[in-house]
mmCIF file of C-alpha atoms in Angstrom:
data_model
loop_
_atom_site.group_PDB
_atom_site.id
_atom_site.type_symbol
_atom_site.label_atom_id
_atom_site.label_comp_id
_atom_site.label_asym_id
_atom_site.label_seq_id
_atom_site.Cartn_x
_atom_site.Cartn_y
_atom_site.Cartn_z
ATOM 1 C CA MET A 1126 -47.633 182.962 52.007
ATOM 2 C CA LYS A 1127 -46.296 179.492 51.083
ATOM 3 C CA THR A 1128 -48.513 177.903 53.726
ATOM 4 C CA LEU A 1129 -51.613 179.632 52.338
ATOM 5 C CA LYS A 1130 -50.706 178.488 48.837
ATOM 6 C CA LYS A 1131 -50.349 174.877 50.010
ATOM 7 C CA ILE A 1132 -53.735 175.062 51.747
ATOM 8 C CA TRP A 1133 -55.352 176.513 48.619
ATOM 9 C CA ASN A 1134 -53.819 173.798 46.417
ATOM 10 C CA TRP A 1135 -55.039 171.167 48.887
ATOM 11 C CA ILE A 1136 -58.587 172.565 48.716
ATOM 12 C CA LEU A 1137 -58.484 172.631 44.911
ATOM 13 C CA GLU A 1138 -57.308 169.026 44.841
ATOM 14 C CA ILE A 1139 -60.263 167.950 46.991
ATOM 15 C CA PHE A 1140 -62.883 169.534 44.725
ATOM 16 C CA PHE A 1141 -61.026 169.285 41.418
ATOM 17 C CA PRO A 1142 -58.682 166.289 41.701
ATOM 18 C CA SER A 1143 -55.982 166.446 39.048
ATOM 19 C CA ASN A 1144 -55.784 162.654 38.800
ATOM 20 C CA LEU A 1145 -59.340 162.430 37.430
ATOM 21 C CA LYS A 1146 -58.632 164.550 34.364
ATOM 22 C CA CYS A 1147 -56.872 163.575 31.165
ATOM 23 C CA ILE A 1148 -53.497 165.329 31.215
ATOM 24 C CA PHE A 1149 -53.705 165.926 27.461
ATOM 25 C CA CYS A 1150 -57.225 167.280 26.914
ATOM 26 C CA GLY A 1151 -58.707 167.793 30.397
ATOM 27 C CA ARG A 1152 -61.645 165.403 29.920
ATOM 28 C CA ASP A 1153 -62.940 163.514 32.934
ATOM 29 C CA ILE A 1154 -61.579 159.984 33.247
ATOM 30 C CA PRO A 1155 -63.158 157.228 35.359
ATOM 31 C CA ASP A 1156 -59.980 155.490 36.528
ATOM 32 C CA PRO A 1157 -57.529 157.598 38.589
ATOM 33 C CA LYS A 1158 -54.773 155.064 37.828
ATOM 34 C CA ILE A 1159 -54.845 156.126 34.156
ATOM 35 C CA CYS A 1160 -53.943 159.725 33.311
ATOM 36 C CA TYR A 1161 -55.374 159.931 29.794
ATOM 37 C CA CYS A 1162 -58.726 159.392 28.117
ATOM 38 C CA ASP A 1163 -59.569 156.836 25.433
ATOM 39 C CA GLU A 1164 -59.792 159.492 22.716
ATOM 40 C CA CYS A 1165 -56.288 160.784 23.396
ATOM 41 C CA GLU A 1166 -54.831 157.304 23.721
ATOM 42 C CA GLU A 1167 -55.784 156.591 20.111
ATOM 43 C CA LYS A 1168 -53.802 159.631 18.913
ATOM 44 C CA LEU A 1169 -50.683 159.159 21.023
ATOM 45 C CA HIS A 1170 -48.971 156.201 19.389
ATOM 46 C CA PHE A 1171 -45.938 156.505 17.175
ATOM 47 C CA GLU A 1172 -47.171 156.240 13.585
ATOM 48 C CA ASN A 1173 -44.700 153.476 12.836
ATOM 49 C CA ASP A 1174 -44.071 150.707 15.379
ATOM 50 C CA LYS A 1175 -40.607 150.093 13.958
ATOM 51 C CA ARG A 1176 -38.179 152.203 15.927
ATOM 52 C CA CYS A 1177 -34.400 152.497 16.047
ATOM 53 C CA LYS A 1178 -32.862 150.167 18.622
ATOM 54 C CA LEU A 1179 -30.436 152.905 19.682
ATOM 55 C CA CYS A 1180 -32.329 156.217 19.672
ATOM 56 C CA ASP A 1181 -36.030 155.274 19.283
ATOM 57 C CA ASP A 1182 -36.503 157.279 16.081
ATOM 58 C CA ILE A 1183 -38.948 155.938 13.491
ATOM 59 C CA LEU A 1184 -37.346 153.558 11.001
ATOM 60 C CA GLN A 1185 -37.762 153.236 7.287
ATOM 61 C CA GLY A 1186 -37.200 149.916 5.491
ATOM 62 C CA ASP A 1187 -35.913 146.762 7.151
ATOM 63 C CA SER A 1188 -33.031 148.230 9.168
ATOM 64 C CA ILE A 1189 -33.003 148.007 12.968
ATOM 65 C CA VAL A 1190 -30.899 151.185 13.334
ATOM 66 C CA CYS A 1191 -31.700 154.613 11.843
ATOM 67 C CA ASP A 1192 -29.466 156.368 9.323
ATOM 68 C CA ASN A 1193 -28.460 159.000 11.865
ATOM 69 C CA CYS A 1194 -27.155 156.402 14.329
ATOM 70 C CA LYS A 1195 -25.344 154.624 11.507
ATOM 71 C CA SER A 1196 -23.629 157.844 10.427
ATOM 72 C CA HIS A 1197 -22.963 159.297 13.875
ATOM 73 C CA ARG A 1198 -22.123 156.807 16.577
ATOM 74 C CA LYS A 1199 -23.847 157.632 19.857
ATOM 75 C CA ALA A 1200 -22.146 157.667 23.248
ATOM 76 C CA PHE A 1201 -25.299 156.561 25.062
ATOM 77 C CA ASP A 1202 -26.152 152.862 24.994
ATOM 78 C CA ARG A 1203 -29.825 153.352 24.239
ATOM 79 C CA ALA A 1204 -32.453 156.093 24.311
ATOM 80 C CA ILE A 1205 -36.196 155.549 24.630
ATOM 81 C CA SER A 1206 -39.223 157.829 24.724
ATOM 82 C CA VAL A 1207 -42.876 157.480 25.635
ATOM 83 C CA TYR A 1208 -44.541 159.565 22.928
ATOM 84 C CA PRO A 1209 -43.790 161.315 19.652
ATOM 85 C CA TYR A 1210 -43.431 165.076 20.028
ATOM 86 C CA ILE A 1211 -46.799 165.953 18.538
ATOM 87 C CA ASP A 1212 -48.900 168.988 19.437
ATOM 88 C CA MET A 1213 -50.914 167.461 22.262
ATOM 89 C CA VAL A 1214 -47.750 166.108 23.922
ATOM 90 C CA LYS A 1215 -45.912 169.391 23.377
ATOM 91 C CA LYS A 1216 -48.703 171.272 25.172
ATOM 92 C CA VAL A 1217 -48.365 169.042 28.237
ATOM 93 C CA ILE A 1218 -44.595 169.527 28.358
ATOM 94 C CA LEU A 1219 -44.856 173.302 27.966
ATOM 95 C CA LYS A 1220 -47.551 173.419 30.639
ATOM 96 C CA PHE A 1221 -45.307 171.416 32.949
ATOM 97 C CA LYS A 1222 -42.188 173.522 32.302
ATOM 98 C CA ASP A 1223 -43.473 177.029 31.675
ATOM 99 C CA SER A 1224 -46.782 177.145 33.552
ATOM 100 C CA ASN A 1225 -45.486 175.540 36.741
ATOM 101 C CA ALA A 1226 -47.893 172.578 36.452
ATOM 102 C CA LYS A 1227 -45.823 170.404 38.760
ATOM 103 C CA TYR A 1228 -48.773 168.100 39.440
ATOM 104 C CA LEU A 1229 -48.092 166.575 35.999
ATOM 105 C CA ALA A 1230 -44.731 165.121 37.092
ATOM 106 C CA PRO A 1231 -46.072 161.933 38.774
ATOM 107 C CA HIS A 1232 -48.304 161.164 35.772
ATOM 108 C CA MET A 1233 -45.502 161.718 33.270
ATOM 109 C CA ALA A 1234 -43.095 159.633 35.348
ATOM 110 C CA GLN A 1235 -45.606 156.784 35.551
ATOM 111 C CA LEU A 1236 -45.854 156.697 31.771
ATOM 112 C CA MET A 1237 -42.054 156.772 31.514
ATOM 113 C CA ASN A 1238 -41.804 153.900 33.972
ATOM 114 C CA ASP A 1239 -44.329 151.910 31.930
ATOM 115 C CA ARG A 1240 -42.131 152.456 28.865
ATOM 116 C CA LEU A 1241 -39.059 151.275 30.769
ATOM 117 C CA LYS A 1242 -40.850 148.063 31.673
ATOM 118 C CA GLN A 1243 -41.234 147.309 27.970
ATOM 119 C CA THR A 1244 -37.441 147.125 27.623
ATOM 120 C CA ASP A 1245 -34.570 145.139 29.112
ATOM 121 C CA ILE A 1246 -32.801 148.288 30.328
ATOM 122 C CA GLU A 1247 -31.222 147.891 33.767
ATOM 123 C CA PHE A 1248 -29.615 150.715 35.719
ATOM 124 C CA ASP A 1249 -28.251 151.542 39.167
ATOM 125 C CA ILE A 1250 -28.917 155.243 39.554
ATOM 126 C CA ILE A 1251 -31.036 157.977 37.992
ATOM 127 C CA ILE A 1252 -29.577 161.325 36.933
ATOM 128 C CA PRO A 1253 -31.696 164.220 35.658
ATOM 129 C CA MET A 1254 -30.504 166.333 32.745
ATOM 130 C CA PRO A 1255 -28.911 169.318 34.516
ATOM 131 C CA LEU A 1256 -29.880 172.934 33.889
ATOM 132 C CA SER A 1257 -27.428 175.803 33.757
ATOM 133 C CA LYS A 1258 -27.536 178.214 36.692
ATOM 134 C CA LYS A 1259 -29.108 180.851 34.466
ATOM 135 C CA SER A 1260 -31.890 178.536 33.272
ATOM 136 C CA PHE A 1261 -32.555 177.289 36.785
ATOM 137 C CA SER A 1262 -32.728 180.852 38.095
ATOM 138 C CA LYS A 1263 -35.277 181.724 35.421
ATOM 139 C CA ARG A 1264 -37.500 178.657 35.849
ATOM 140 C CA LYS A 1265 -36.935 178.107 39.587
ATOM 141 C CA PHE A 1266 -37.006 174.322 39.160
ATOM 142 C CA ASN A 1267 -35.520 171.610 36.986
ATOM 143 C CA GLN A 1268 -38.302 169.725 35.219
ATOM 144 C CA ALA A 1269 -35.986 166.781 34.505
ATOM 145 C CA GLN A 1270 -35.152 166.511 38.198
ATOM 146 C CA MET A 1271 -38.834 166.394 39.115
ATOM 147 C CA LEU A 1272 -39.398 163.563 36.646
ATOM 148 C CA ALA A 1273 -36.305 161.754 37.926
ATOM 149 C CA GLU A 1274 -37.453 162.006 41.538
ATOM 150 C CA GLU A 1275 -40.877 160.619 40.659
ATOM 151 C CA LEU A 1276 -39.275 157.796 38.663
ATOM 152 C CA SER A 1277 -37.062 157.032 41.643
ATOM 153 C CA LYS A 1278 -40.141 156.364 43.769
ATOM 154 C CA LEU A 1279 -41.492 153.952 41.163
ATOM 155 C CA CYS A 1280 -38.184 152.175 40.470
ATOM 156 C CA ASN A 1281 -36.950 152.246 44.069
ATOM 157 C CA LEU A 1282 -33.540 153.401 42.857
ATOM 158 C CA PRO A 1283 -31.619 156.507 43.962
ATOM 159 C CA VAL A 1284 -31.487 159.878 42.222
ATOM 160 C CA GLU A 1285 -28.173 161.720 42.102
ATOM 161 C CA THR A 1286 -28.498 165.464 41.527
ATOM 162 C CA LYS A 1287 -25.138 166.775 42.739
ATOM 163 C CA CYS A 1288 -22.628 164.705 40.785
ATOM 164 C CA PHE A 1289 -23.301 166.005 37.269
ATOM 165 C CA GLU A 1290 -23.713 169.638 36.272
ATOM 166 C CA LYS A 1291 -24.122 171.916 33.296
ATOM 167 C CA VAL A 1292 -21.175 174.270 33.589
ATOM 168 C CA LYS A 1293 -21.494 176.299 30.388
ATOM 169 C CA GLU A 1294 -24.374 178.433 29.172
ATOM 170 C CA THR A 1295 -25.349 177.346 25.651
ATOM 171 C CA LYS A 1296 -27.526 178.614 22.836
ATOM 172 C CA HIS A 1297 -30.863 176.929 22.202
ATOM 173 C CA GLN A 1298 -30.153 173.793 20.182
ATOM 174 C CA LYS A 1299 -33.161 174.282 17.904
ATOM 175 C CA GLU A 1300 -31.521 177.410 16.504
ATOM 176 C CA LEU A 1301 -28.469 175.493 15.268
ATOM 177 C CA GLY A 1302 -27.491 173.054 12.540
ATOM 178 C CA PHE A 1303 -26.033 169.615 13.215
ATOM 179 C CA PHE A 1304 -22.351 170.528 13.515
ATOM 180 C CA ASP A 1305 -23.057 173.761 15.381
ATOM 181 C CA ARG A 1306 -25.075 171.733 17.903
ATOM 182 C CA GLN A 1307 -22.014 169.608 18.661
ATOM 183 C CA LYS A 1308 -19.771 172.665 19.030
ATOM 184 C CA ASN A 1309 -22.351 174.461 21.173
ATOM 185 C CA LEU A 1310 -22.422 171.599 23.684
ATOM 186 C CA HIS A 1311 -18.679 170.972 23.815
ATOM 187 C CA HIS A 1312 -17.503 171.049 27.471
ATOM 188 C CA ALA A 1313 -20.985 172.120 28.585
ATOM 189 C CA PHE A 1314 -21.366 169.264 31.102
ATOM 190 C CA LYS A 1315 -19.092 168.015 33.856
ATOM 191 C CA VAL A 1316 -18.999 165.164 36.365
ATOM 192 C CA THR A 1317 -18.396 166.814 39.728
ATOM 193 C CA ASP A 1318 -18.329 163.676 41.886
ATOM 194 C CA LYS A 1319 -17.139 160.560 40.080
ATOM 195 C CA THR A 1320 -17.533 158.361 43.175
ATOM 196 C CA LYS A 1321 -21.319 158.492 42.749
ATOM 197 C CA ILE A 1322 -21.250 157.031 39.233
ATOM 198 C CA LEU A 1323 -18.058 154.971 39.105
ATOM 199 C CA ASN A 1324 -18.710 151.690 37.260
ATOM 200 C CA LYS A 1325 -22.466 152.283 37.468
ATOM 201 C CA SER A 1326 -25.240 152.037 34.897
ATOM 202 C CA ILE A 1327 -27.046 155.350 34.645
ATOM 203 C CA LEU A 1328 -30.533 156.336 33.539
ATOM 204 C CA LEU A 1329 -30.409 159.912 32.254
ATOM 205 C CA VAL A 1330 -33.832 161.588 32.423
ATOM 206 C CA ASP A 1331 -35.153 164.503 30.377
ATOM 207 C CA ASP A 1332 -38.493 165.738 29.060
ATOM 208 C CA VAL A 1333 -37.768 165.869 25.300
ATOM 209 C CA MET A 1334 -35.212 164.485 22.876
ATOM 210 C CA THR A 1335 -34.819 166.229 19.533
ATOM 211 C CA THR A 1336 -31.645 165.197 17.687
ATOM 212 C CA GLY A 1337 -30.089 163.483 20.701
ATOM 213 C CA ALA A 1338 -27.048 165.788 20.633
ATOM 214 C CA THR A 1339 -27.477 166.916 24.246
ATOM 215 C CA ALA A 1340 -27.977 163.377 25.543
ATOM 216 C CA ASN A 1341 -24.990 162.249 23.528
ATOM 217 C CA GLU A 1342 -22.719 164.938 24.988
ATOM 218 C CA CYS A 1343 -23.873 164.054 28.507
ATOM 219 C CA ALA A 1344 -23.202 160.377 27.872
ATOM 220 C CA LYS A 1345 -19.656 161.155 26.689
ATOM 221 C CA GLU A 1346 -18.898 162.868 29.971
ATOM 222 C CA LEU A 1347 -20.672 160.339 32.187
ATOM 223 C CA LYS A 1348 -19.021 157.349 30.518
ATOM 224 C CA LYS A 1349 -15.602 158.592 31.520
ATOM 225 C CA PHE A 1350 -16.505 156.916 34.815
ATOM 226 C CA ALA A 1351 -19.811 155.029 34.319
ATOM 227 C CA ASN A 1352 -20.239 151.705 32.541
ATOM 228 C CA ASN A 1353 -23.497 152.451 30.729
ATOM 229 C CA VAL A 1354 -25.736 155.408 30.044
ATOM 230 C CA PHE A 1355 -29.359 154.922 29.049
ATOM 231 C CA VAL A 1356 -31.675 157.826 28.262
ATOM 232 C CA ILE A 1357 -35.401 158.179 28.764
ATOM 233 C CA THR A 1358 -37.544 161.136 27.750
ATOM 234 C CA PHE A 1359 -41.258 161.793 27.829
ATOM 235 C CA ALA A 1360 -41.285 162.769 24.153
ATOM 236 C CA ARG A 1361 -39.183 162.217 21.045
ATOM 237 C CA LYS A 1362 -39.087 164.519 18.041
ATOM 238 C CA GLN A 1363 -39.238 162.344 14.960
ATOM 239 C CA SER A 1364 -36.926 162.936 12.024
ATOM 240 C CA SER A 1365 -37.363 159.869 9.839
ATOM 241 C CA SER A 1366 -41.078 160.070 9.110
ATOM 242 C CA LYS A 1367 -43.938 162.474 9.180
ATOM 243 C CA ILE A 1368 -46.291 161.916 12.054
ATOM 244 C CA LYS A 1369 -49.888 162.854 12.521
ATOM 245 C CA LYS A 1370 -50.519 166.063 14.362
#
């Protein structure tokens, strides 16, 4: 059955190549090296170019750090994202995660790698945001791991998937307030092999950052042994400014 599915996917790719369609709207694109069309590119930028130097949220005024990072010190050294979490980006992420559109992973990773190149972030290893056993059983794959593996090919740096785990089932963060988010994530993650990350600089990979609470809790655990933890996500939910939908 798996062999037949692979053959069918191969046939579909010949006649309907996924790398010739915009990943956001499905329009034909002339250059297979670019995964979005001109129309979508115009809509995808953060509304404000000024972004927090720590978490990538949109800034107001002349500050270089957002109010949230000033009030609540982050454990991660820096977090960056490719796009704001607007509707067209959300649809791609949901398609990737919930509709098993795994062909999107290389395109998303390429855009994440392009974003990394705009920074001075340096790292030794890549670690995907881990899923709980229950979530993995339901979805059958870890979307963050797929992105991390594709990034690894582009960066030529190793991915570690066995040294860091989610050991506690948690409620959905979006259902909780700020302080409940922190409590919900307490002791949810654990380093299971410190030798893999000892004195290393880590790039933690995920699809979306909302408040940064999950990334922050991961960084706390990882930095018990690692030197630095940087975070990259495909999308960032903005809290400081309204963005165009």
